[in-house]
GROMACS .gro file of N, CA and C in nm:
model
  402
    1LYS      N    1   4.967  -2.158   1.311
    1LYS     CA    2   4.916  -2.136   1.151
    1LYS      C    3   4.854  -2.010   1.184
    2TYR      N    4   4.856  -1.965   1.039
    2TYR     CA    5   4.774  -1.801   1.056
    2TYR      C    6   4.662  -1.828   0.964
    3ILE      N    7   4.568  -1.761   1.016
    3ILE     CA    8   4.450  -1.712   0.953
    3ILE      C    9   4.409  -1.636   0.852
    4VAL      N   10   4.396  -1.612   0.782
    4VAL     CA   11   4.384  -1.515   0.679
    4VAL      C   12   4.229  -1.470   0.675
    5LYS      N   13   4.218  -1.365   0.732
    5LYS     CA   14   4.106  -1.288   0.695
    5LYS      C   15   4.079  -1.200   0.577
    6PRO      N   16   3.946  -1.229   0.507
    6PRO     CA   17   3.960  -1.155   0.389
    6PRO      C   18   3.945  -1.006   0.414
    7GLY      N   19   3.997  -0.884   0.342
    7GLY     CA   20   3.973  -0.754   0.363
    7GLY      C   21   3.835  -0.696   0.335
    8ILE      N   22   3.844  -0.563   0.328
    8ILE     CA   23   3.749  -0.494   0.268
    8ILE      C   24   3.741  -0.534   0.098
    9LYS      N   25   3.657  -0.581   0.040
    9LYS     CA   26   3.649  -0.567  -0.073
    9LYS      C   27   3.564  -0.473  -0.151
   10ILE      N   28   3.607  -0.412  -0.272
   10ILE     CA   29   3.511  -0.311  -0.329
   10ILE      C   30   3.390  -0.366  -0.372
   11GLY      N   31   3.325  -0.491  -0.415
   11GLY     CA   32   3.209  -0.540  -0.417
   11GLY      C   33   3.123  -0.515  -0.314
   12ASN      N   34   3.159  -0.563  -0.197
   12ASN     CA   35   3.081  -0.514  -0.076
   12ASN      C   36   3.053  -0.364  -0.044
   13LEU      N   37   3.130  -0.287  -0.127
   13LEU     CA   38   3.109  -0.120  -0.096
   13LEU      C   39   2.988  -0.106  -0.209
   14LEU      N   40   3.019  -0.168  -0.342
   14LEU     CA   41   2.932  -0.137  -0.433
   14LEU      C   42   2.791  -0.210  -0.428
   15ASN      N   43   2.675  -0.128  -0.470
   15ASN     CA   44   2.534  -0.215  -0.508
   15ASN      C   45   2.537  -0.251  -0.663
   16PHE      N   46   2.589  -0.352  -0.726
   16PHE     CA   47   2.540  -0.345  -0.864
   16PHE      C   48   2.411  -0.341  -0.910
   17LYS      N   49   2.309  -0.396  -0.845
   17LYS     CA   50   2.182  -0.388  -0.914
   17LYS      C   51   2.097  -0.232  -0.886
   18ASP      N   52   2.064  -0.185  -0.979
   18ASP     CA   53   1.980  -0.095  -0.985
   18ASP      C   54   1.852  -0.101  -0.911
   19LYS      N   55   1.796   0.034  -0.838
   19LYS     CA   56   1.687  -0.018  -0.766
   19LYS      C   57   1.584   0.040  -0.872
   20LEU      N   58   1.437  -0.064  -0.878
   20LEU     CA   59   1.362  -0.085  -0.932
   20LEU      C   60   1.269   0.067  -0.921
   21PRO      N   61   1.244   0.142  -1.025
   21PRO     CA   62   1.165   0.297  -1.010
   21PRO      C   63   1.017   0.218  -0.938
   22LEU      N   64   0.964   0.312  -0.834
   22LEU     CA   65   0.816   0.219  -0.779
   22LEU      C   66   0.724   0.211  -0.863
   23LYS      N   67   0.735   0.270  -1.000
   23LYS     CA   68   0.609   0.224  -1.084
   23LYS      C   69   0.639   0.104  -1.129
   24CYS      N   70   0.737   0.048  -1.144
   24CYS     CA   71   0.788  -0.088  -1.221
   24CYS      C   72   0.766  -0.195  -1.085
   25LEU      N   73   0.708  -0.151  -0.956
   25LEU     CA   74   0.702  -0.277  -0.862
   25LEU      C   75   0.596  -0.357  -0.869
   26SER      N   76   0.588  -0.472  -0.837
   26SER     CA   77   0.477  -0.553  -0.825
   26SER      C   78   0.437  -0.629  -0.729
   27HIS      N   79   0.288  -0.696  -0.693
   27HIS     CA   80   0.278  -0.711  -0.570
   27HIS      C   81   0.279  -0.604  -0.458
   28VAL      N   82   0.179  -0.492  -0.466
   28VAL     CA   83   0.184  -0.413  -0.385
   28VAL      C   84   0.044  -0.384  -0.311
   29VAL      N   85   0.072  -0.298  -0.205
   29VAL     CA   86  -0.055  -0.240  -0.175
   29VAL      C   87  -0.070  -0.105  -0.171
   30TYR      N   88  -0.118  -0.047  -0.252
   30TYR     CA   89  -0.155   0.096  -0.279
   30TYR      C   90  -0.226   0.193  -0.183
   31LYS      N   91  -0.219   0.332  -0.222
   31LYS     CA   92  -0.336   0.435  -0.169
   31LYS      C   93  -0.340   0.550  -0.259
   32PHE      N   94  -0.437   0.553  -0.270
   32PHE     CA   95  -0.464   0.668  -0.367
   32PHE      C   96  -0.519   0.777  -0.278
   33THR      N   97  -0.500   0.892  -0.313
   33THR     CA   98  -0.533   1.010  -0.222
   33THR      C   99  -0.583   1.106  -0.360
   34CYS      N  100  -0.685   1.163  -0.346
   34CYS     CA  101  -0.757   1.273  -0.438
   34CYS      C  102  -0.673   1.398  -0.408
   35GLY      N  103  -0.625   1.465  -0.507
   35GLY     CA  104  -0.509   1.579  -0.474
   35GLY      C  105  -0.658   1.694  -0.448
   36GLU      N  106  -0.732   1.665  -0.509
   36GLU     CA  107  -0.861   1.806  -0.484
   36GLU      C  108  -0.947   1.774  -0.343
   37CYS      N  109  -0.964   1.654  -0.338
   37CYS     CA  110  -1.056   1.646  -0.191
   37CYS      C  111  -1.016   1.532  -0.102
   38ASN      N  112  -0.902   1.495  -0.101
   38ASN     CA  113  -0.845   1.402  -0.019
   38ASN      C  114  -0.900   1.291   0.025
   39ILE      N  115  -1.019   1.207  -0.077
   39ILE     CA  116  -1.098   1.124  -0.065
   39ILE      C  117  -0.986   1.013  -0.115
   40THR      N  118  -0.994   0.870  -0.014
   40THR     CA  119  -0.910   0.791  -0.050
   40THR      C  120  -0.939   0.659  -0.108
   41TYR      N  121  -0.876   0.552  -0.139
   41TYR     CA  122  -0.886   0.434  -0.213
   41TYR      C  123  -0.742   0.370  -0.172
   42ILE      N  124  -0.783   0.272  -0.146
   42ILE     CA  125  -0.672   0.133  -0.129
   42ILE      C  126  -0.683   0.023  -0.197
   43GLY      N  127  -0.602  -0.027  -0.302
   43GLY     CA  128  -0.593  -0.133  -0.352
   43GLY      C  129  -0.487  -0.209  -0.358
   44LYS      N  130  -0.445  -0.309  -0.435
   44LYS     CA  131  -0.362  -0.436  -0.446
   44LYS      C  132  -0.311  -0.439  -0.603
   45THR      N  133  -0.201  -0.493  -0.615
   45THR     CA  134  -0.179  -0.535  -0.775
   45THR      C  135  -0.078  -0.641  -0.765
   46THR      N  136  -0.088  -0.708  -0.891
   46THR     CA  137   0.029  -0.811  -0.883
   46THR      C  138   0.107  -0.790  -1.006
   47ARG      N  139   0.053  -0.693  -1.075
   47ARG     CA  140   0.116  -0.646  -1.212
   47ARG      C  141   0.185  -0.501  -1.168
   48HIS      N  142   0.242  -0.452  -1.253
   48HIS     CA  143   0.348  -0.355  -1.220
   48HIS      C  144   0.237  -0.210  -1.192
   49LEU      N  145   0.289  -0.174  -1.101
   49LEU     CA  146   0.217  -0.056  -1.045
   49LEU      C  147   0.147   0.037  -1.142
   50LYS      N  148   0.258   0.083  -1.216
   50LYS     CA  149   0.190   0.207  -1.320
   50LYS      C  150   0.092   0.157  -1.396
   51VAL      N  151   0.112   0.017  -1.438
   51VAL     CA  152  -0.005  -0.023  -1.521
   51VAL      C  153  -0.159   0.016  -1.437
   52ARG      N  154  -0.152  -0.057  -1.353
   52ARG     CA  155  -0.293  -0.049  -1.233
   52ARG      C  156  -0.305   0.097  -1.192
   53MET      N  157  -0.215   0.215  -1.194
   53MET     CA  158  -0.250   0.356  -1.185
   53MET      C  159  -0.282   0.404  -1.302
   54CYS      N  160  -0.246   0.344  -1.429
   54CYS     CA  161  -0.316   0.401  -1.556
   54CYS      C  162  -0.439   0.397  -1.564
   55GLU      N  163  -0.476   0.260  -1.536
   55GLU     CA  164  -0.635   0.206  -1.554
   55GLU      C  165  -0.693   0.309  -1.438
   56HIS      N  166  -0.680   0.339  -1.330
   56HIS     CA  167  -0.742   0.419  -1.229
   56HIS      C  168  -0.747   0.576  -1.266
   57LEU      N  169  -0.646   0.632  -1.372
   57LEU     CA  170  -0.631   0.745  -1.402
   57LEU      C  171  -0.712   0.760  -1.585
   58GLY      N  172  -0.696   0.619  -1.613
   58GLY     CA  173  -0.792   0.636  -1.765
   58GLY      C  174  -0.697   0.673  -1.852
   59ILE      N  175  -0.576   0.626  -1.818
   59ILE     CA  176  -0.474   0.635  -1.965
   59ILE      C  177  -0.420   0.552  -1.955
   60SER      N  178  -0.339   0.541  -2.110
   60SER     CA  179  -0.286   0.420  -2.138
   60SER      C  180  -0.149   0.425  -2.066
   61HIS      N  181  -0.094   0.321  -2.023
   61HIS     CA  182   0.010   0.287  -1.981
   61HIS      C  183   0.164   0.279  -2.073
   62ILE      N  184   0.116   0.288  -2.195
   62ILE     CA  185   0.185   0.267  -2.276
   62ILE      C  186   0.241   0.423  -2.344
   63THR      N  187   0.137   0.503  -2.382
   63THR     CA  188   0.157   0.638  -2.434
   63THR      C  189   0.102   0.752  -2.373
   64ASN      N  190   0.056   0.702  -2.238
   64ASN     CA  191  -0.010   0.812  -2.151
   64ASN      C  192  -0.097   0.913  -2.202
   65LYS      N  193  -0.171   0.863  -2.280
   65LYS     CA  194  -0.296   0.940  -2.341
   65LYS      C  195  -0.405   0.892  -2.275
   66PRO      N  196  -0.527   0.963  -2.269
   66PRO     CA  197  -0.655   0.924  -2.275
   66PRO      C  198  -0.738   0.795  -2.301
   67ARG      N  199  -0.748   0.701  -2.258
   67ARG     CA  200  -0.827   0.610  -2.330
   67ARG      C  201  -0.974   0.654  -2.331
   68LYS      N  202  -1.034   0.543  -2.455
   68LYS     CA  203  -1.176   0.590  -2.468
   68LYS      C  204  -1.266   0.541  -2.336
   69PHE      N  205  -1.359   0.589  -2.341
   69PHE     CA  206  -1.471   0.595  -2.211
   69PHE      C  207  -1.506   0.419  -2.234
   70ASN      N  208  -1.508   0.323  -2.116
   70ASN     CA  209  -1.571   0.154  -2.109
   70ASN      C  210  -1.597   0.161  -2.011
   71PRO      N  211  -1.709   0.154  -1.946
   71PRO     CA  212  -1.791   0.123  -1.839
   71PRO      C  213  -1.739  -0.028  -1.787
   72ASN      N  214  -1.707  -0.121  -1.860
   72ASN     CA  215  -1.641  -0.227  -1.808
   72ASN      C  216  -1.517  -0.215  -1.732
   73LEU      N  217  -1.451  -0.127  -1.773
   73LEU     CA  218  -1.308  -0.114  -1.740
   73LEU      C  219  -1.270  -0.004  -1.598
   74ASP      N  220  -1.414   0.070  -1.564
   74ASP     CA  221  -1.445   0.197  -1.460
   74ASP      C  222  -1.375   0.121  -1.329
   75THR      N  223  -1.313   0.202  -1.274
   75THR     CA  224  -1.268   0.174  -1.122
   75THR      C  225  -1.317   0.269  -1.024
   76ALA      N  226  -1.337   0.221  -0.923
   76ALA     CA  227  -1.380   0.351  -0.825
   76ALA      C  228  -1.318   0.469  -0.821
   77VAL      N  229  -1.167   0.472  -0.873
   77VAL     CA  230  -1.113   0.574  -0.872
   77VAL      C  231  -1.128   0.638  -0.998
   78LYS      N  232  -1.156   0.588  -1.096
   78LYS     CA  233  -1.177   0.644  -1.248
   78LYS      C  234  -1.323   0.704  -1.214
   79LYS      N  235  -1.399   0.646  -1.170
   79LYS     CA  236  -1.549   0.705  -1.129
   79LYS      C  237  -1.532   0.837  -1.068
   80HIS      N  238  -1.480   0.815  -0.969
   80HIS     CA  239  -1.438   0.936  -0.889
   80HIS      C  240  -1.372   1.065  -0.925
   81LEU      N  241  -1.280   1.033  -1.032
   81LEU     CA  242  -1.223   1.136  -1.089
   81LEU      C  243  -1.332   1.185  -1.230
   82ARG      N  244  -1.394   1.100  -1.259
   82ARG     CA  245  -1.509   1.143  -1.382
   82ARG      C  246  -1.597   1.224  -1.326
   83THR      N  247  -1.694   1.182  -1.241
   83THR     CA  248  -1.812   1.221  -1.159
   83THR      C  249  -1.771   1.370  -1.105
   84GLU      N  250  -1.669   1.423  -1.043
   84GLU     CA  251  -1.629   1.491  -0.972
   84GLU      C  252  -1.525   1.608  -1.040
   85GLY      N  253  -1.529   1.578  -1.165
   85GLY     CA  254  -1.447   1.651  -1.240
   85GLY      C  255  -1.311   1.691  -1.198
   86HIS      N  256  -1.217   1.596  -1.130
   86HIS     CA  257  -1.125   1.619  -1.039
   86HIS      C  258  -0.977   1.582  -1.127
   87GLN      N  259  -0.892   1.650  -1.130
   87GLN     CA  260  -0.752   1.612  -1.192
   87GLN      C  261  -0.650   1.565  -1.143
   88CYS      N  262  -0.574   1.411  -1.137
   88CYS     CA  263  -0.527   1.369  -1.066
   88CYS      C  264  -0.389   1.325  -1.118
   89HIS      N  265  -0.288   1.246  -1.083
   89HIS     CA  266  -0.158   1.221  -1.181
   89HIS      C  267  -0.116   1.091  -1.072
   90MET      N  268  -0.001   1.065  -1.122
   90MET     CA  269   0.063   0.899  -1.065
   90MET      C  270   0.107   0.970  -0.930
   91SER      N  271   0.122   1.105  -0.883
   91SER     CA  272   0.204   1.102  -0.787
   91SER      C  273   0.085   1.100  -0.690
   92ASN      N  274  -0.036   1.099  -0.740
   92ASN     CA  275  -0.102   1.084  -0.589
   92ASN      C  276  -0.143   0.929  -0.510
   93PHE      N  277  -0.056   0.819  -0.617
   93PHE     CA  278  -0.045   0.709  -0.539
   93PHE      C  279   0.066   0.715  -0.437
   94LYS      N  280   0.043   0.645  -0.357
   94LYS     CA  281   0.163   0.534  -0.262
   94LYS      C  282   0.142   0.444  -0.218
   95ILE      N  283   0.251   0.323  -0.221
   95ILE     CA  284   0.272   0.217  -0.200
   95ILE      C  285   0.298   0.209  -0.041
   96LEU      N  286   0.172   0.128  -0.002
   96LEU     CA  287   0.176   0.123   0.169
   96LEU      C  288   0.234  -0.012   0.196
   97SER      N  289   0.274  -0.112   0.100
   97SER     CA  290   0.352  -0.247   0.154
   97SER      C  291   0.329  -0.325   0.055
   98LYS      N  292   0.434  -0.413   0.060
   98LYS     CA  293   0.506  -0.499  -0.051
   98LYS      C  294   0.471  -0.636  -0.011
   99ALA      N  295   0.454  -0.738  -0.076
   99ALA     CA  296   0.436  -0.884  -0.055
   99ALA      C  297   0.475  -0.977  -0.162
  100THR      N  298   0.506  -1.094  -0.096
  100THR     CA  299   0.558  -1.206  -0.204
  100THR      C  300   0.494  -1.277  -0.256
  101ASN      N  301   0.345  -1.285  -0.235
  101ASN     CA  302   0.258  -1.385  -0.277
  101ASN      C  303   0.139  -1.325  -0.246
  102ASP      N  304   0.025  -1.378  -0.363
  102ASP     CA  305  -0.098  -1.351  -0.332
  102ASP      C  306  -0.170  -1.340  -0.205
  103LEU      N  307  -0.164  -1.434  -0.148
  103LEU     CA  308  -0.208  -1.461  -0.002
  103LEU      C  309  -0.161  -1.354   0.102
  104ASP      N  310  -0.044  -1.312   0.131
  104ASP     CA  311  -0.011  -1.234   0.210
  104ASP      C  312  -0.016  -1.074   0.155
  105LEU      N  313  -0.054  -1.092  -0.003
  105LEU     CA  314  -0.097  -0.932  -0.049
  105LEU      C  315  -0.288  -0.907  -0.027
  106SER      N  316  -0.334  -1.035  -0.030
  106SER     CA  317  -0.471  -0.993   0.027
  106SER      C  318  -0.486  -0.943   0.172
  107ILE      N  319  -0.443  -1.022   0.278
  107ILE     CA  320  -0.405  -0.993   0.401
  107ILE      C  321  -0.392  -0.865   0.419
  108LYS      N  322  -0.274  -0.841   0.373
  108LYS     CA  323  -0.201  -0.669   0.400
  108LYS      C  324  -0.328  -0.562   0.326
  109GLU      N  325  -0.385  -0.600   0.254
  109GLU     CA  326  -0.465  -0.518   0.153
  109GLU      C  327  -0.599  -0.535   0.249
  110SER      N  328  -0.658  -0.611   0.298
  110SER     CA  329  -0.807  -0.607   0.365
  110SER      C  330  -0.725  -0.574   0.516
  111LEU      N  331  -0.646  -0.611   0.605
  111LEU     CA  332  -0.597  -0.545   0.694
  111LEU      C  333  -0.585  -0.359   0.686
  112LEU      N  334  -0.526  -0.309   0.574
  112LEU     CA  335  -0.490  -0.168   0.584
  112LEU      C  336  -0.605  -0.089   0.537
  113ILE      N  337  -0.736  -0.157   0.444
  113ILE     CA  338  -0.858  -0.113   0.441
  113ILE      C  339  -0.944  -0.118   0.573
  114GLY      N  340  -0.950  -0.258   0.645
  114GLY     CA  341  -1.027  -0.224   0.799
  114GLY      C  342  -0.966  -0.109   0.860
  115LYS      N  343  -0.820  -0.116   0.885
  115LYS     CA  344  -0.807   0.020   0.963
  115LYS      C  345  -0.828   0.164   0.910
  116GLU      N  346  -0.782   0.166   0.826
  116GLU     CA  347  -0.801   0.333   0.727
  116GLU      C  348  -0.957   0.358   0.670
  117LYS      N  349  -1.040   0.263   0.649
  117LYS     CA  350  -1.164   0.263   0.589
  117LYS      C  351  -1.153   0.377   0.492
  118PRO      N  352  -1.085   0.380   0.362
  118PRO     CA  353  -1.100   0.436   0.260
  118PRO      C  354  -1.269   0.454   0.207
  119ALA      N  355  -1.289   0.601   0.182
  119ALA     CA  356  -1.422   0.635   0.149
  119ALA      C  357  -1.457   0.578  -0.013
  120LEU      N  358  -1.354   0.550  -0.079
  120LEU     CA  359  -1.378   0.497  -0.213
  120LEU      C  360  -1.375   0.360  -0.250
  121ASN      N  361  -1.354   0.265  -0.138
  121ASN     CA  362  -1.365   0.118  -0.120
  121ASN      C  363  -1.500   0.068  -0.135
  122LYS      N  364  -1.536   0.006  -0.226
  122LYS     CA  365  -1.653  -0.078  -0.218
  122LYS      C  366  -1.667  -0.195  -0.097
  123GLN      N  367  -1.520  -0.264  -0.106
  123GLN     CA  368  -1.475  -0.341   0.010
  123GLN      C  369  -1.498  -0.327   0.170
  124VAL      N  370  -1.613  -0.392   0.216
  124VAL     CA  371  -1.627  -0.317   0.327
  124VAL      C  372  -1.612  -0.462   0.476
  125LYS      N  373  -1.586  -0.575   0.407
  125LYS     CA  374  -1.540  -0.678   0.489
  125LYS      C  375  -1.385  -0.716   0.458
  126THR      N  376  -1.332  -0.741   0.573
  126THR     CA  377  -1.154  -0.803   0.565
  126THR      C  378  -1.162  -0.917   0.540
  127PHE      N  379  -1.005  -0.949   0.479
  127PHE     CA  380  -1.032  -1.060   0.467
  127PHE      C  381  -1.045  -1.210   0.543
  128GLN      N  382  -1.124  -1.298   0.544
  128GLN     CA  383  -1.138  -1.352   0.627
  128GLN      C  384  -1.026  -1.486   0.654
  129LEU      N  385  -0.989  -1.482   0.805
  129LEU     CA  386  -0.870  -1.568   0.823
  129LEU      C  387  -0.895  -1.681   0.899
  130LEU      N  388  -0.848  -1.803   0.852
  130LEU     CA  389  -0.885  -1.928   0.903
  130LEU      C  390  -0.789  -1.961   0.967
  131LEU      N  391  -0.811  -2.001   1.127
  131LEU     CA  392  -0.671  -2.088   1.178
  131LEU      C  393  -0.686  -2.237   1.171
  132PHE      N  394  -0.795  -2.269   1.150
  132PHE     CA  395  -0.831  -2.437   1.149
  132PHE      C  396  -0.892  -2.448   1.047
  133VAL      N  397  -0.849  -2.571   0.949
  133VAL     CA  398  -0.910  -2.613   0.833
  133VAL      C  399  -1.008  -2.751   0.878
  134VAL      N  400  -1.119  -2.761   0.852
  134VAL     CA  401  -1.200  -2.879   0.911
  134VAL      C  402  -1.247  -2.939   0.809
   0.00000   0.00000   0.00000
């Protein structure tokens, strides 16, 4: 008897799915670095990264135009940019890690904050890991 093995298929050589732009990724830990003074911030988002970046930059994620000042929506990054008069863009954000669920995302963010100690982060404690539940 003969065993027929499939040959090379065109479908194996081509990727039919387009890769998402980085701005459209969600469940990521990101790092902001100010382009003028190199101060940093590490954060996480479960939403599209572009939405969170726009919140930090004080612009609308739909129109890319400046939003009205609202102290309730102030972030550490936005406060830094406003008080120092610095101008930054979406290119000042970098994805550090990805996760598939909120717990993994929080752990990764916490570990990266603990390792890098970014100056703009208010969070000083790392995520508490419990090995045993009492």
